[in-house]
XYZ file of C-alpha atoms in Angstrom:
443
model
C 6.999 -13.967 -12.106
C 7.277 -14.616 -15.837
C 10.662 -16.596 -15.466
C 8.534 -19.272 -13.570
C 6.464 -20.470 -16.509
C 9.896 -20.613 -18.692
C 11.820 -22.874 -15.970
C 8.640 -24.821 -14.712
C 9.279 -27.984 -16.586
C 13.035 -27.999 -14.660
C 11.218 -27.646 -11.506
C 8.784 -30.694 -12.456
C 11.843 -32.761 -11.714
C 13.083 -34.358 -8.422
C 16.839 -33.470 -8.133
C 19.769 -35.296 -6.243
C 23.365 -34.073 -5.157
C 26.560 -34.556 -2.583
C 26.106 -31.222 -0.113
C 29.194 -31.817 1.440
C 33.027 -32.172 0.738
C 35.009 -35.381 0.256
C 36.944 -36.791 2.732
C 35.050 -36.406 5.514
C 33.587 -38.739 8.473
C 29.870 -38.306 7.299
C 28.540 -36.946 4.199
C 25.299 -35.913 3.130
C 22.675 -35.619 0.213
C 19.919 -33.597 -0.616
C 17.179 -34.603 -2.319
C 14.386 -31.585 -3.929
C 11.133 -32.214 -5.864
C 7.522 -33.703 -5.417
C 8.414 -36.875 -6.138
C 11.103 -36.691 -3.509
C 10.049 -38.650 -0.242
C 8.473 -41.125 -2.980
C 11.616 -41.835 -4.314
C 13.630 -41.974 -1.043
C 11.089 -44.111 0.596
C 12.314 -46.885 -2.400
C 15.533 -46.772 -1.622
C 15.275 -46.487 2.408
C 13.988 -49.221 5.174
C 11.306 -46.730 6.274
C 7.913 -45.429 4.330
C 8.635 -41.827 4.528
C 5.662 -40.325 2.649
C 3.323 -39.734 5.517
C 6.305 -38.630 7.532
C 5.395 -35.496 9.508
C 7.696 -32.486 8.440
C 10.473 -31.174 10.282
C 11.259 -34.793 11.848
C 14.509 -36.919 11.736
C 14.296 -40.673 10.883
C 16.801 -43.694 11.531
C 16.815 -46.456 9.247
C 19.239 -48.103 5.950
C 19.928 -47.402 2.717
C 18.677 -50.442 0.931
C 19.571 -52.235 -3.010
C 16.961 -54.256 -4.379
C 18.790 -57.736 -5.788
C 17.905 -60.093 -8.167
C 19.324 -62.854 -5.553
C 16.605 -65.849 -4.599
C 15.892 -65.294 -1.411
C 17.579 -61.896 -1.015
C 15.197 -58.925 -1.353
C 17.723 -56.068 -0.118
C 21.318 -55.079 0.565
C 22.391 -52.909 2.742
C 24.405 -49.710 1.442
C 24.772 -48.106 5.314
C 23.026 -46.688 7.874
C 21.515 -43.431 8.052
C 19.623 -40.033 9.224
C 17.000 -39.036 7.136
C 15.734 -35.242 7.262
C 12.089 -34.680 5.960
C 10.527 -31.373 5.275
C 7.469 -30.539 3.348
C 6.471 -27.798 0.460
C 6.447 -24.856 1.127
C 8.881 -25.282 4.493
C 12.060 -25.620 3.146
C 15.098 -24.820 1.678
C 14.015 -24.453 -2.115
C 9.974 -24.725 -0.918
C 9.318 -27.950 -1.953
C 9.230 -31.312 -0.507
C 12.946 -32.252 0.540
C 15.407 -34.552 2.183
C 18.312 -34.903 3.444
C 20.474 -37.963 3.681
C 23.244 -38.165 6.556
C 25.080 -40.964 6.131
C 28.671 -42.110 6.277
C 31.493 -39.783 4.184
C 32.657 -42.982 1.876
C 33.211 -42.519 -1.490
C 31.610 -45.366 -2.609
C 28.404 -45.189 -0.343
C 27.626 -41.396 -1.410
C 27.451 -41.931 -5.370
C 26.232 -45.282 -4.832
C 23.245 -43.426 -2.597
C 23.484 -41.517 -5.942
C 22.885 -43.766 -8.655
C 19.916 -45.432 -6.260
C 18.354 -42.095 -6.543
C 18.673 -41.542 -10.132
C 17.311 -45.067 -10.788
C 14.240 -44.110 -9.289
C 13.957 -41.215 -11.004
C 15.555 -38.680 -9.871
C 18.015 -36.444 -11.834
C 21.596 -34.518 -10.803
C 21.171 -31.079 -9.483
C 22.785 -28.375 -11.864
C 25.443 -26.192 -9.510
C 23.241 -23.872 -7.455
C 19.661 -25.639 -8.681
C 18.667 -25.691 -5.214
C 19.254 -22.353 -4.489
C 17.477 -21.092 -7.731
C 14.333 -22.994 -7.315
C 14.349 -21.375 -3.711
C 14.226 -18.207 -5.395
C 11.630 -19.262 -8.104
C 9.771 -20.250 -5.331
C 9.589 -17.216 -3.695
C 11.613 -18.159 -0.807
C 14.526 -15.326 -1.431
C 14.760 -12.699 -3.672
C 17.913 -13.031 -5.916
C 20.465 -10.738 -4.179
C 19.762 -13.530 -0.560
C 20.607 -15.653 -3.401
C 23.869 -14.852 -4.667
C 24.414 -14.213 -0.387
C 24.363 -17.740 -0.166
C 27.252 -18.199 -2.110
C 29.083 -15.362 -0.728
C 28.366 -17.037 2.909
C 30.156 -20.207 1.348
C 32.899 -18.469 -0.193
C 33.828 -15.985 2.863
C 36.983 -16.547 4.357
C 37.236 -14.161 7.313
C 34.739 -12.230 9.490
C 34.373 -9.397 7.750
C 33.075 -11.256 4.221
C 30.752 -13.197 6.629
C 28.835 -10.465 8.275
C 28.480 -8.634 5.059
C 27.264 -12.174 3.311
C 24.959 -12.562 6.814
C 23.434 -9.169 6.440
C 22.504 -9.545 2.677
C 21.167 -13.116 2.898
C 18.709 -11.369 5.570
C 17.631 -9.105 3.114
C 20.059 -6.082 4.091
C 20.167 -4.992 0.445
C 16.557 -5.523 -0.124
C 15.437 -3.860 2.758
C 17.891 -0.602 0.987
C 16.334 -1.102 -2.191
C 12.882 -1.146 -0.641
C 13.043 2.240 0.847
C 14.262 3.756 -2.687
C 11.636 2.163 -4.366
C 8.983 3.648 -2.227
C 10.650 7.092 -2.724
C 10.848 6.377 -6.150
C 7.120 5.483 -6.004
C 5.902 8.561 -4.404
C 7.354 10.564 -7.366
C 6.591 8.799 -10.094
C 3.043 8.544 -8.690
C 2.859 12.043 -8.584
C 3.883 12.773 -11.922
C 1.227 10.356 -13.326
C -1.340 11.556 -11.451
C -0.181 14.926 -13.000
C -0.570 13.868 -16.329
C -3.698 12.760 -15.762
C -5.327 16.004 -14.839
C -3.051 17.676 -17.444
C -6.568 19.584 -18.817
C -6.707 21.682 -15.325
C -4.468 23.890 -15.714
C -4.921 25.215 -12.025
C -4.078 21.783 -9.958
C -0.406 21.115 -9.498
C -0.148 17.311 -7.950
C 3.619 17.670 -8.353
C 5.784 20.805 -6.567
C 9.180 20.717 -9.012
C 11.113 21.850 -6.062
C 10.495 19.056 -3.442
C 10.380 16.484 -5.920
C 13.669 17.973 -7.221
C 15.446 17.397 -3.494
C 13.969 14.144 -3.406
C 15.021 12.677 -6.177
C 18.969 13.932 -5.655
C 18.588 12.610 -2.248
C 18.008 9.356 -3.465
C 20.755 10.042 -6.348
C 22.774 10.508 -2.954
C 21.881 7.042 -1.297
C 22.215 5.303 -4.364
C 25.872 6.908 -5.231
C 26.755 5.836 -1.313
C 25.569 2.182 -2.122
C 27.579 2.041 -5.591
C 31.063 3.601 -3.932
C 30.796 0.734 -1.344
C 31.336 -1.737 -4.058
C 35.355 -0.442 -3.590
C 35.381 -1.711 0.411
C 33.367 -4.200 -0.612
C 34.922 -6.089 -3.224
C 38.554 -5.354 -1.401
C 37.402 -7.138 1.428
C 35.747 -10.084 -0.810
C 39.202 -10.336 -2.748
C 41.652 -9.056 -0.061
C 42.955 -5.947 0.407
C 45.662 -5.193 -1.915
C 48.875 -4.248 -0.077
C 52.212 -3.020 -2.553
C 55.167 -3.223 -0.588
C 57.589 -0.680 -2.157
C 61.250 0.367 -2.181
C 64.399 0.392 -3.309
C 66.436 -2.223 -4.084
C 67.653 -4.290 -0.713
C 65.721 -2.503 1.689
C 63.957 -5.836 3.114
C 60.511 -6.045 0.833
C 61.093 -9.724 0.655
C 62.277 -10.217 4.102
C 59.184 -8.561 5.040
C 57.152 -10.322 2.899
C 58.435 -13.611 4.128
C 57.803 -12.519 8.178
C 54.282 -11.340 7.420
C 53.588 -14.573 5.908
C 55.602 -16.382 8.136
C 57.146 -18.834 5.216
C 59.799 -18.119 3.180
C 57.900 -17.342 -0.177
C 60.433 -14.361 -1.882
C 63.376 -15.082 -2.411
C 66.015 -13.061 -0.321
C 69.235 -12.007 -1.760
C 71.880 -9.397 -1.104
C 72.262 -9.052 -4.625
C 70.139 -5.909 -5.768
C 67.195 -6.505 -8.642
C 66.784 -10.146 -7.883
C 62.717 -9.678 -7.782
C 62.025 -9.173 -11.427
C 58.109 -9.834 -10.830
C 55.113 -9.120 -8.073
C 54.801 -11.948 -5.961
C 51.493 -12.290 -4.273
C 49.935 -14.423 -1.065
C 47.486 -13.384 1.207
C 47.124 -13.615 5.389
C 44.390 -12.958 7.643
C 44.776 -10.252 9.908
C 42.243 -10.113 12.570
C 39.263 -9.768 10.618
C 40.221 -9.127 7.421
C 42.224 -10.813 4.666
C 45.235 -8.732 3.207
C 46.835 -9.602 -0.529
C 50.623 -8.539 0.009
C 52.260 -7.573 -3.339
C 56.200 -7.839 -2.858
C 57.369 -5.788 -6.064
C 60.411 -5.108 -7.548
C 62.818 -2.715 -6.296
C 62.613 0.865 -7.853
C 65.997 2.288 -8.777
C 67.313 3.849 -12.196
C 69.354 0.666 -13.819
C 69.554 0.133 -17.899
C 69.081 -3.718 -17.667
C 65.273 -3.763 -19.733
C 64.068 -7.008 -17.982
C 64.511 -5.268 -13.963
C 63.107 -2.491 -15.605
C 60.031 -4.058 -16.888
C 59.641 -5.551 -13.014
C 60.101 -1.769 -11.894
C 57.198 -0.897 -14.549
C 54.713 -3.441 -12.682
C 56.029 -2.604 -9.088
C 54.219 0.917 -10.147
C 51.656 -0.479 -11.795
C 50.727 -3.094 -8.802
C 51.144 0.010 -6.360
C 48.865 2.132 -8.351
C 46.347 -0.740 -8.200
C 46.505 -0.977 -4.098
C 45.005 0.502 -1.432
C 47.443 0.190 0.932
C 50.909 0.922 0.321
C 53.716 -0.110 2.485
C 56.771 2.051 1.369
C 60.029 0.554 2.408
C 63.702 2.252 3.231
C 66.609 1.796 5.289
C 68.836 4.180 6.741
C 70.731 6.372 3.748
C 68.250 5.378 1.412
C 65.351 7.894 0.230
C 61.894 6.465 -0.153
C 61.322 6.135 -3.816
C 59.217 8.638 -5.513
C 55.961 7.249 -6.730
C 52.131 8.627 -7.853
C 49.617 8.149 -4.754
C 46.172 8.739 -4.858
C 44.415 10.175 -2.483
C 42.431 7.533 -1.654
C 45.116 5.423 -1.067
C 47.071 4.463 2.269
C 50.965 5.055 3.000
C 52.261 3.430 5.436
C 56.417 4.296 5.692
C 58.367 1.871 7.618
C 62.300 2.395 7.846
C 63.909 -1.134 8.228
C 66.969 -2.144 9.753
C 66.488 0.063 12.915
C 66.077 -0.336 16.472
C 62.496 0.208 16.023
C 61.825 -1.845 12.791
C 63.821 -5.081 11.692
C 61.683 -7.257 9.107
C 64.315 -9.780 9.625
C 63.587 -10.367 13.223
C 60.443 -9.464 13.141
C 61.166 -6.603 15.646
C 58.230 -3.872 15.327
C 56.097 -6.755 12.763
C 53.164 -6.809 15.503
C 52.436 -2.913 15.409
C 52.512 -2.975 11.681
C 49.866 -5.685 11.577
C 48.418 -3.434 14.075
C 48.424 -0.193 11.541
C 47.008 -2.061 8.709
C 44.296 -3.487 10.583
C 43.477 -0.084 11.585
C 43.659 0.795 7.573
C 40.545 -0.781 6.523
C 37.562 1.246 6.368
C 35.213 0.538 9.310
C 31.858 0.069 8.695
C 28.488 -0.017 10.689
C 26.681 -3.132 11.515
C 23.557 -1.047 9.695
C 25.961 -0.487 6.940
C 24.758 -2.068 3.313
C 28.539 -2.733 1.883
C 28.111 -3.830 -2.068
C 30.298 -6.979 -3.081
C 28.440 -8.281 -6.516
C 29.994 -6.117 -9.466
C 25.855 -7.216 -10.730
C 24.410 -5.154 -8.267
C 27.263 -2.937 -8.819
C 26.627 -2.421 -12.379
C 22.623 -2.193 -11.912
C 23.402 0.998 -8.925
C 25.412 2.721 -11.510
C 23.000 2.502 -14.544
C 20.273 3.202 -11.930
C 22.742 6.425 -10.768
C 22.872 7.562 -14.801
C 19.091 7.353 -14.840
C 18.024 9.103 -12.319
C 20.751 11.895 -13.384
C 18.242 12.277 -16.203
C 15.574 12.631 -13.654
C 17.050 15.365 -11.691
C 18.451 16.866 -14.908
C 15.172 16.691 -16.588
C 13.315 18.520 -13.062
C 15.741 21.253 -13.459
C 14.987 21.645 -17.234
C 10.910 21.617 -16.046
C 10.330 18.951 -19.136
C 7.259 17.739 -19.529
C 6.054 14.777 -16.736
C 5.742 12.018 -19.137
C 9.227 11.844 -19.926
C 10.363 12.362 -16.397
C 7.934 8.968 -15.610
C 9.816 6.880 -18.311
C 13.115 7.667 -16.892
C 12.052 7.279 -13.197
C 10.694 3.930 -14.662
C 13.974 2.908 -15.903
C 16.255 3.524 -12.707
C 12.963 1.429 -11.161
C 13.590 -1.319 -13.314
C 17.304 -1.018 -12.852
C 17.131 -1.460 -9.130
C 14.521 -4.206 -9.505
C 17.601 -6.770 -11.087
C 19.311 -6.610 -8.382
C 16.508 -8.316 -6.130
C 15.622 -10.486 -9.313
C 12.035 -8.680 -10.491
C 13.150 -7.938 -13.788
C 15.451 -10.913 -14.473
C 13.287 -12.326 -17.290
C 15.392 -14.925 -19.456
C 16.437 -18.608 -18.108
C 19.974 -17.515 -19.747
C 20.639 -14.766 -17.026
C 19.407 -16.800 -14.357
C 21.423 -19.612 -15.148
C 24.686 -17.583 -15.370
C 23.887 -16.296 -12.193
C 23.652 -20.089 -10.294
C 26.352 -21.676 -12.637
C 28.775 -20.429 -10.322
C 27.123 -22.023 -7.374
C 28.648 -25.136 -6.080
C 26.953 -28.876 -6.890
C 24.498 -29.436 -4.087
C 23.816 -25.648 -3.090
C-alpha cells in the first residue's frame, strides 16, 4: 500500500499509552514497536527479549537511582503480556503492562518508558498501525471504535459483525461482480478490430450491473437504522398543551427531568435524555405544546416541537379526553404511536399502561437479520452513495450502448469508491489521521 512508505518513519517508533480508565483497581499499558520488549526489559526485573510469545510474566517495575548502594526502586508489581511481530494487536512486537490502577504508578510506568525511548501513542495509533500492517482493513478499524463506543446490544452486534469483516465480506462480492464486467468490457476493447466476436452481451451485463445498483442502494438506506440506533432513536412526544408530555417524559425516564405544571405553555424548548429499552437506546424529545396562542416566545417552542417531530422516527402523539390530537405533517416513514392519557387504560402519572408502551416502541425499531450488513459510518455512507451515482452512469451508459471504454472508466470509479471504505484507496497520511484522531489514547 502506498500510505505505508508515507507513515513508515511513525511506525519506526516504539509507542507507550494508559489502555484503561482512571479510577480503577488495576490499570494497564501497552507498549507497540521493535524496540518494545528492549525497552520494557530496562524498566522490569525480568529479561523479556527471548521471552516466548503469547506468555504472561510476573515480576516489578523497577527505577534506576543514583543512591550508593541502591541500584533499583520499586514502582509495583506486575503482569507482563508478551507477543511477537506479526501476532498481535497492531503486528508488531508488543506488551502489555497490568499493574495496579494508581495514578501515580501508571504515568510514572509512563515516563520510565519514554526515558528509554519510547514515545506517547497518538489517539487510535495502535489501531492504525494494525491496519498499516495488514492486520484489518479500515472499515474493522473504525469497528473498533464503534465496539468501544456502543452502549446497548444492538450497536454491539452491528460493531461485532463489521470488526469481523461483515462489510468487507459485502464489498467483496460487489467487487467481484464489478470485476466480471469490467473485465469483459476490456477484453472487448481489445479485440475491437473483429467485428464478429462480442465478449460482452449489453443485456446481461445491463441486469447485472442494476442488480448491484440494487445491493448497493440497500447498503446506503441502512445508514438511516443504522445511525438511529448508533445515536438513539429519536422519539417526539407531541400534544397539546397539559396533556401529560412532561409527566410522561419524567415516568419513562424515571427522574423528574421536565418540569410539570398545570399552567399551559410552560415548556418553551425540546428537552432531550435518552433510556435503554431492551436492546435499543431511545432519545425522547418532550416538545412544546401545540395550540394557537399570540405570545411569540411559546410560539417559537411550538415552531421546534414541529421541527423536532419532523426530525423523528417515532412519534408519540399525546391527548386527553376532550382534547383533539394536534394536526401535524408525518412522513411515511415515520411511526405514530397515539396514546390518550388520563384514562383507565393510560395514566403517565402513575405509570398505569407505561410497560406496554415501552413494549410498542420496542416493537418500532426495524428488525434486522443477524446476516444483515446495517451501515453506521456516514464515511462509508458517503463512499455507497457516490459509488450509487457512478454506477447510475454505468447502467445509463449500457442503455445508451456507448462505447466500452467509457463504460470501464466509470465502472472504475464506483470500484475505487467502494475500495475507501475498506481503506485501498485511502492514499494521504491527512485522511488517515482524521480517521484515528477520534480514537481514544491507548486504542
Amino acid at each position: 500500500m502506498s500510505l505505508c512508505t508515507a507513515t513508515s518513519s511513525m511506525n519506526s517508533d516504539t509507542i507507550c499509552a494508559i489502555a484503561t480508565a482512571p479510577g480503577g483497581a488495576l490499570g494497564i499499558i501497552r507498549i507497540s514497536g521493535a524496540q518494545a520488549l528492549e525497552i520494557l526489559s530496562s524498566i522490569f526485573s525480568k529479561d523479556l527479549t527471548q521471552a516466548q510469545p503469547n506468555t504472561i510474566h510476573y515480576g516489578h517495575i523497577v527505577e534506576c537511582v543514583a543512591v550508593p548502594q541502591q541500584h533499583t526502586a520499586v514502582i509495583d508489581e506486575a503482569l507482563v503480556s508478551v507477543f511477537r511481530a506479526p501476532h498481535s494487536y497492531t503486528g508488531e512486537d508488543a506488551a502489555e503492562i497490568s499493574c495496579h490502577g494508581s495514578r501515580y504508578i501508571l504515568n510514572k510506568v509512563l515516563e520510565l518508558l519514554i526515558q528509554q525511548g519510547c514515545r506517547m501513542a497518538n489517539p487510535g495509533e495502535f489501531t492504525q498501525r494494525a491496519f498499516l500492517n495488514g492486520k484489518m482493513d479500515l472499515s474493522q478499524a473504525e469497528a473498533v471504535a464503534d465496539l468501544i463506543a456502543s452502549t446497548n446490544k444492538a450497536t454491539h452486534d452491528i460493531a461485532i459483525s463489521q470488526l469481523r469483516g461483515g462489510i468487507s465480506t459485502e464489498l467483496d462480492r460487489l467487487r467481484e461482480q464489478l470485476l466480471r464486467i469490467t473485465s469483459l468490457l476490456e477484453l472487448e476493447l481489445d479485440f475491437s478490430d473483429h467485428e464478429d466476436l462480442e465478449f460482452a452481451d449489453r443485456t446481461e451485463l445491463l441486469q447485472l450491473a442494476q442488480a448491484i445498483d440494487t445491493h448497493i442502494t440497500r447498503l446506503a438506506q441502512s445508514f438511516e437504522v443504522g445511525n438511529a440506533l448508533k445515536n438513539g432513536i429519536p422519539v417526539a412526544i407531541v400534544g397539546a398543551p397539559n396533556v401529560g408530555k412532561s409527566t410522561l417524559l419524567n415516568a419513562l425516564l424515571g427522574e423528574d427531568r421536565a418540569i410539570v405544571s398545570d399552567i399551559q405553555g410552560t415548556t418553551r424548548d425540546a428537552i432531550e435524555d435518552c433510556i435503554q429499552l431492551g436492546d435499543v437506546t431511545f432519545r425522547f424529545i418532550d416538545t412544546a405544546g401545540i395550540r394557537h396562542t399570540d405570545d411569540q416566545i411559546e410560539n417559537l417552542g411550538i415552531e421546534r416541537s414541529i421541527a423536532a417531530a419532523q426530525r423523528a422516527r417515532i412519534i408519540l402523539l399525546m391527548t386527553q379526553p376532550g382534547i383533539p390530537y394536534p394536526d401535524i405533517p408525518v412522513r411515511d416513514d415515520q411511526i405514530v404511536i397515539r396514546i390518550e392519557n388520563k384514562t383507565e387504560a393510560f395514566q403517565a402519572k402513575f405509570g398505569v399502561g407505561l410497560d406496554d408502551l415501552k413494549q410498542r416502541l420496542i416493537d418500532a425499531v426495524p428488525q434486522t437479520a443477524d446476516s444483515d450488513v446495517i451501515i453506521t459510518n456516514a464515511r462509508h455512507y458517503e463512499a455507497l452513495t457516490r459509488a450509487h451515482s457512478h454506477l447510475q452512469r454505468v447502467i445509463d451508459g449500457l442503455q445508451q450502448n456507448i462505447s466500452g471504454d467509457l463504460l470501464s472508466e466509470d465502472l472504475r470509479q464506483v470500484l475505487d469508491t467502494l475500495a475507501e471504505i475498506t481503506g485501498g484507496q485511502i492514499t494521504t497520511h491527512e485522511v488517515l489521521g482524521n480517521i484515528f484522531s477520534h480514537f481514544c489514547v491507548g486504542k
